[in-house]
Coordinates of C-alpha atoms and ligand atoms in Angstrom, one line a residue:
M25 CA 68.6 -10.8 -22.6
S26 CA 69.1 -8.2 -26.0
S27 CA 66.9 -10.6 -28.2
L28 CA 64.3 -10.9 -25.5
K29 CA 63.8 -7.3 -24.4
E30 CA 63.6 -7.3 -29.1
Q31 CA 61.1 -10.1 -29.1
L32 CA 59.2 -8.6 -26.6
Q33 CA 59.5 -5.1 -28.2
Q34 CA 58.2 -6.6 -31.8
H35 CA 55.4 -8.1 -29.8
E36 CA 53.9 -5.3 -27.6
A37 CA 54.2 -3.3 -31.1
A38 CA 51.9 -5.8 -33.0
I39 CA 49.7 -5.9 -29.6
Q40 CA 49.5 -1.8 -30.1
A41 CA 48.4 -2.1 -33.6
L42 CA 46.2 -5.0 -33.5
E43 CA 42.6 -4.0 -33.7
I44 CA 39.9 -5.4 -31.8
T45 CA 36.6 -4.5 -33.1
S46 CA 34.7 -7.8 -32.0
A47 CA 33.7 -10.6 -29.5
K48 CA 35.4 -12.5 -32.1
A49 CA 38.5 -11.1 -32.9
L50 CA 38.6 -10.3 -28.5
E51 CA 38.7 -14.1 -28.5
E52 CA 41.0 -14.8 -30.8
Y53 CA 43.5 -11.7 -29.1
R54 CA 43.2 -13.9 -26.4
I55 CA 44.0 -17.0 -27.0
Q56 CA 46.8 -15.8 -29.5
Y57 CA 48.5 -14.3 -26.4
L58 CA 47.0 -15.4 -23.5
G59 CA 45.7 -18.3 -23.8
T60 CA 47.2 -21.4 -22.3
K61 CA 49.4 -21.5 -25.4
G62 CA 50.1 -18.4 -26.0
I63 CA 52.8 -15.8 -26.6
V64 CA 52.5 -15.0 -22.8
K65 CA 52.7 -18.1 -21.9
M66 CA 55.7 -19.3 -24.6
I67 CA 58.1 -16.0 -23.3
F68 CA 57.3 -17.1 -19.7
G69 CA 58.8 -20.3 -21.0
E70 CA 61.9 -18.6 -22.1
M71 CA 62.4 -17.2 -18.7
K72 CA 64.7 -21.1 -17.9
N73 CA 67.0 -20.0 -20.6
V74 CA 67.9 -16.4 -19.4
P75 CA 71.1 -16.0 -17.5
V76 CA 71.0 -15.8 -13.8
T77 CA 72.6 -12.2 -14.0
E78 CA 70.2 -10.7 -15.6
K79 CA 66.6 -12.9 -14.3
K80 CA 65.2 -10.1 -12.2
E81 CA 65.7 -7.8 -15.3
A82 CA 64.0 -10.1 -17.8
G83 CA 61.0 -11.1 -14.7
Q84 CA 59.9 -7.3 -14.2
L85 CA 60.1 -6.9 -18.5
L86 CA 57.6 -10.1 -18.4
N87 CA 56.0 -8.8 -16.0
A88 CA 55.5 -5.7 -17.5
F89 CA 54.6 -7.6 -20.6
K90 CA 52.0 -9.3 -19.8
Q91 CA 50.0 -7.0 -17.8
M92 CA 50.8 -4.7 -21.2
A93 CA 49.1 -7.9 -23.0
E94 CA 46.0 -7.9 -20.6
A95 CA 45.6 -5.0 -20.2
K96 CA 43.9 -4.4 -24.3
Y97 CA 42.3 -7.8 -23.4
A98 CA 40.0 -6.1 -20.9
A99 CA 40.1 -2.5 -22.6
H100 CA 37.7 -4.2 -25.2
E101 CA 36.0 -6.9 -22.9
H102 CA 32.9 -4.7 -23.2
L103 CA 32.6 -6.7 -26.8
K104 CA 32.2 -9.9 -25.4
D105 CA 28.9 -8.5 -24.5
A106 CA 27.4 -6.9 -27.4
G107 CA 27.0 -10.3 -29.1
N108 CA 27.9 -12.6 -31.3
D109 CA 26.4 -12.6 -34.5
S110 CA 26.7 -16.2 -35.2
S111 CA 25.4 -17.9 -32.7
P112 CA 22.4 -16.4 -30.3
R113 CA 23.0 -15.9 -26.6
E114 CA 19.4 -15.8 -25.5
D115 CA 17.6 -18.8 -25.3
L116 CA 13.7 -18.2 -26.4
S117 CA 12.4 -20.3 -24.9
L118 CA 13.4 -19.6 -20.9
P119 CA 11.0 -19.3 -19.0
G120 CA 10.7 -15.3 -18.7
D121 CA 11.6 -13.4 -15.6
A122 CA 8.9 -12.9 -12.7
L123 CA 8.4 -9.4 -12.5
P124 CA 8.0 -7.8 -9.3
L125 CA 3.9 -7.8 -7.6
G126 CA 2.9 -5.3 -5.7
T127 CA 0.6 -5.2 -3.5
R128 CA -3.0 -3.2 -2.3
H129 CA -3.0 -1.6 0.7
P130 CA -4.4 -2.9 4.1
L131 CA -6.4 -0.9 4.2
R132 CA -8.1 -1.0 0.9
K133 CA -8.1 -4.8 0.9
V134 CA -10.3 -4.2 4.3
E135 CA -12.3 -1.6 2.6
N136 CA -12.9 -3.4 -0.4
E137 CA -14.0 -6.7 1.7
I138 CA -16.2 -4.2 3.6
V139 CA -18.1 -3.2 0.4
S140 CA -18.3 -6.9 -1.0
I141 CA -20.1 -8.1 2.0
F142 CA -23.1 -5.1 2.1
E143 CA -23.0 -5.5 -2.1
K144 CA -23.9 -9.3 -1.3
I145 CA -27.5 -7.9 0.5
G146 CA -28.0 -5.1 -2.1
F147 CA -26.0 -1.7 -0.7
S148 CA -25.1 0.1 -3.3
V149 CA -21.3 2.5 -3.3
A150 CA -21.8 6.4 -3.0
T151 CA -18.7 8.3 -2.6
G152 CA -18.8 12.8 -2.4
P153 CA -16.2 14.6 -2.4
E154 CA -13.3 15.5 0.5
I155 CA -13.8 18.8 0.9
E156 CA -17.8 19.7 2.2
D157 CA -20.2 22.2 2.6
D158 CA -20.9 22.8 6.6
W159 CA -25.2 22.0 5.5
H160 CA -23.8 18.2 4.1
N161 CA -21.3 17.3 6.6
F162 CA -22.7 19.4 9.2
T163 CA -26.4 21.1 9.9
S164 CA -28.4 18.8 7.4
L165 CA -27.5 16.1 10.0
N166 CA -29.1 17.3 13.0
M167 CA -26.4 18.9 13.6
P168 CA -26.8 23.2 13.8
E169 CA -24.2 26.1 14.1
N170 CA -23.0 25.9 18.0
H171 CA -24.7 22.2 18.5
T172 CA -22.5 20.6 21.5
A173 CA -21.9 17.6 19.4
R174 CA -19.6 19.7 16.7
D175 CA -16.7 19.2 19.2
M176 CA -17.0 15.3 19.9
Q177 CA -15.4 15.6 16.1
D178 CA -11.6 18.6 15.5
T179 CA -12.4 20.3 12.5
F180 CA -10.5 21.4 10.1
Y181 CA -11.9 24.3 8.1
V182 CA -11.3 25.4 5.0
S183 CA -12.6 28.1 4.9
R184 CA -15.3 30.7 6.9
N185 CA -17.7 32.6 5.8
P186 CA -19.0 29.9 4.4
D187 CA -17.6 27.7 6.2
Y188 CA -15.7 24.9 3.8
V189 CA -14.1 22.2 5.7
L190 CA -12.6 18.3 5.7
R191 CA -15.5 15.9 6.2
T192 CA -15.1 14.6 9.1
H193 CA -17.1 11.5 8.7
T194 CA -18.9 10.4 5.4
S195 CA -21.9 11.0 6.7
S196 CA -22.1 13.7 4.7
V197 CA -22.1 11.7 1.6
Q198 CA -24.9 9.9 2.8
A199 CA -26.9 13.1 3.1
R200 CA -25.9 13.4 -0.2
V201 CA -27.9 10.9 -1.4
M202 CA -30.9 11.7 0.8
E203 CA -30.6 14.9 -1.0
K204 CA -31.4 12.9 -4.4
G205 CA -34.5 12.3 -3.4
Q206 CA -34.6 8.9 -4.6
L207 CA -36.3 6.5 -2.4
P208 CA -35.7 3.7 -0.6
V209 CA -31.9 4.0 -0.2
R210 CA -29.4 1.2 1.0
V211 CA -25.6 2.9 0.0
I212 CA -22.2 1.8 1.4
C213 CA -19.9 5.2 1.8
P214 CA -16.3 4.6 1.8
G215 CA -14.3 7.3 2.5
R216 CA -11.1 9.4 4.0
V217 CA -12.4 11.9 6.3
Y218 CA -10.3 14.0 8.1
R219 CA -9.7 14.7 11.9
N220 CA -7.5 17.8 13.7
E221 CA -6.1 15.6 16.4
T222 CA -2.6 15.0 16.9
I223 CA -0.4 12.2 15.6
S224 CA 0.3 9.1 17.6
A225 CA 0.2 5.9 17.4
R226 CA -3.8 5.6 19.0
A227 CA -5.2 8.8 16.5
H228 CA -4.5 10.6 13.4
C229 CA -6.0 13.1 11.3
F230 CA -6.7 11.2 8.5
F231 CA -8.6 7.7 8.6
H232 CA -11.3 6.0 6.6
Q233 CA -14.6 5.2 7.0
C234 CA -17.8 2.5 5.9
E235 CA -20.6 3.9 6.7
G236 CA -24.2 2.5 5.5
L237 CA -27.8 4.0 5.5
Y238 CA -30.8 2.0 4.5
I239 CA -34.1 3.9 4.8
D240 CA -37.8 2.2 3.1
K241 CA -40.4 1.6 5.1
N242 CA -40.7 0.1 8.5
V243 CA -37.0 -0.3 8.6
S244 CA -36.7 -1.3 12.1
F245 CA -34.4 -2.0 15.3
A246 CA -34.2 -5.1 13.8
D247 CA -33.1 -4.7 11.0
L248 CA -30.3 -3.1 11.8
K249 CA -29.0 -5.4 14.0
Q250 CA -29.4 -8.6 12.2
T251 CA -28.1 -6.5 8.9
L252 CA -24.4 -5.6 11.3
Y253 CA -24.8 -9.4 12.7
Y254 CA -24.3 -11.0 9.0
F255 CA -21.6 -7.6 8.2
V256 CA -19.6 -9.1 11.3
K257 CA -20.0 -13.0 10.7
E258 CA -18.7 -12.6 7.0
M259 CA -16.4 -10.2 8.1
F260 CA -14.5 -12.2 11.1
G261 CA -16.2 -15.8 11.1
E262 CA -19.8 -17.2 12.3
D263 CA -18.8 -17.2 15.8
V264 CA -18.8 -14.0 16.5
R265 CA -20.7 -12.6 19.1
V266 CA -22.2 -8.9 18.8
R267 CA -23.3 -6.2 21.5
F268 CA -24.9 -2.9 21.6
R269 CA -24.5 -0.4 24.3
P270 CA -26.8 2.2 23.6
S271 CA -24.6 6.2 23.0
Y272 CA -25.3 9.2 21.5
F273 CA -24.8 10.6 17.9
P274 CA -26.7 14.0 16.4
F275 CA -28.4 12.4 13.4
T276 CA -29.3 8.9 14.7
E277 CA -32.1 8.1 17.8
P278 CA -31.8 5.9 19.7
S279 CA -27.7 5.9 18.9
A280 CA -25.7 2.8 19.6
E281 CA -22.5 1.6 19.2
M282 CA -21.7 -2.2 19.2
D283 CA -19.0 -4.9 20.0
I284 CA -17.8 -7.7 19.2
S285 CA -16.5 -10.2 21.1
C286 CA -12.6 -10.4 21.2
T287 CA -11.5 -12.5 18.1
V288 CA -7.8 -12.7 19.2
C289 CA -8.4 -14.2 22.9
G290 CA -12.1 -15.3 21.5
G291 CA -13.4 -12.9 25.1
S292 CA -10.3 -14.3 28.0
G293 CA -8.9 -10.4 27.7
C294 CA -5.6 -9.4 25.9
S295 CA -4.4 -5.8 24.8
L296 CA -6.5 -5.8 21.9
C297 CA -9.9 -5.6 23.9
K298 CA -7.4 -4.5 27.0
H299 CA -8.8 -7.5 28.7
T300 CA -12.5 -6.8 28.3
G301 CA -13.0 -9.6 26.2
W302 CA -15.4 -7.0 23.8
V303 CA -13.6 -4.5 21.0
E304 CA -15.5 -1.3 19.9
I305 CA -15.9 -1.7 16.2
L306 CA -18.7 0.5 14.2
G307 CA -21.8 3.9 15.2
C308 CA -25.7 3.4 14.4
G309 CA -28.8 3.8 14.7
M310 CA -31.9 4.8 13.9
V311 CA -31.9 8.0 11.5
H312 CA -33.1 10.7 13.5
P313 CA -37.0 11.9 12.5
N314 CA -34.9 15.1 12.0
M315 CA -32.9 14.8 9.1
L316 CA -35.1 12.4 7.3
R317 CA -37.4 16.1 7.7
N318 CA -34.1 18.2 6.5
F319 CA -34.4 16.0 2.7
N320 CA -38.0 16.1 2.5
I321 CA -38.6 12.7 3.9
D322 CA -41.7 12.0 5.4
P323 CA -40.9 9.9 9.4
D324 CA -44.0 8.9 9.2
V325 CA -43.7 6.7 6.2
Y326 CA -40.0 6.6 6.2
T327 CA -37.5 5.0 8.7
G328 CA -34.3 4.1 8.5
F329 CA -30.9 3.1 9.8
A330 CA -27.7 4.2 9.6
F331 CA -24.1 3.0 10.9
G332 CA -20.4 3.7 10.7
M333 CA -16.9 2.3 11.2
G334 CA -13.5 2.8 11.0
V335 CA -11.2 0.7 8.4
E336 CA -8.5 1.3 10.1
R337 CA -10.5 -0.1 13.2
I338 CA -11.6 -2.9 11.0
T339 CA -7.8 -3.6 9.3
Q340 CA -6.8 -3.2 13.1
I341 CA -8.7 -6.2 13.9
K342 CA -8.0 -8.2 11.5
Y343 CA -4.6 -8.3 11.2
Q344 CA -3.4 -7.2 14.8
V345 CA -1.5 -3.8 13.5
N346 CA -1.2 -1.6 16.5
D347 CA 0.0 1.6 15.3
L348 CA -2.2 3.6 12.9
R349 CA 0.7 5.5 11.3
L350 CA 2.1 2.3 9.5
Y351 CA -0.5 2.9 7.5
S352 CA 0.3 6.1 5.6
Q353 CA 4.2 5.9 6.4
N354 CA 4.1 3.4 3.2
D355 CA 7.2 1.2 4.5
V356 CA 7.5 -1.9 1.6
R357 CA 8.2 -3.9 4.6
F358 CA 4.8 -3.9 6.7
L359 CA 3.2 -3.1 2.8
R360 CA 4.3 -6.7 1.8
Q361 CA 3.2 -8.0 4.5
F362 CA 0.2 -7.9 2.7
Q363 CA 1.3 -9.4 -0.6
S364 CA -1.0 -13.2 -0.3
L365 CA -3.8 -11.9 1.2
Ligands
LIG14 N1 -20.6 10.0 11.9 C1 -20.2 9.2 12.8 C2 -18.5 9.2 13.3 O1 -18.3 9.2 11.8 C3 -21.0 7.3 12.8 C4 -22.1 6.9 12.7 C5 -22.6 7.5 11.7 C6 -22.4 6.3 13.8 C7 -24.0 6.0 11.2 C8 -24.7 6.7 13.5 C9 -24.5 6.4 12.4 O2 -19.0 8.6 14.5

């Protein structure tokens, strides 16, 4: 027993004195002490020679020794990762790791699509500020002060006298384009707009629009209809049908709202079309002569049409998103679904 004890003490001293500074030395240590033919195994083999009365104590000593030897190894294990100079651990011929791909926001995808459909027929993009003065958001668009139509849009005021608002529609950009006085005009105005509405599945205090404006000589309502019919066929497919309902907007006369046949049920009735077979997608009309005059455009020479649609609405129809709040919650589980689209 005493010889076993001595042996263990010697080994322990040797182990403690050992300085392991490389992966190679660590491996040598492992083989020498912990390997299948190593010292720990060897000493355990000697247990059979220990007299029965001493076995218990010997067993405890051996276990303690083994734990100490293993702890020394574990304490230097990090060296293994530090690399071994003699052989490169990286296989440089392996293909690289795939980087996780981000995804465009569904609203941006749909906005891009709307814009490119109109670009194909000669429209160009115009943008403007989100904080807008009263003239561009209201007055120039045939909505003078106290005009009841201002109530149609619940406005966020940034300041009063002079009035600055968060634009309630991108028609303000159309006003800015007309103001430049270059004719003809053929623009599409995508952008974020704001209205003071309680946030719910169906309404939000901000959303996105794409509005269009076309002013030239001899522009008629037939041009308006054909242009918008072309748009929905490109967006929703050849089979889509359209209908126009009379409506009212202060800046257009006559005004209409355009519906398309329901793309989900094909007209037989579902929750998207509220069982009517039709879904409303945009407002439109012939530019009001007052508005042309506001920008020194002669309504006897020039006519034009305008339209405005909500990007959220188009996205909802295209992808059946049924809660507006999803668009701004940045939940990756929602956003990832648009990854490959
Ligand atoms: N500006 C209108 C709105 O935000 C939409 C519209 C644009 C209607 C152009 C007609 C013509 O509701």
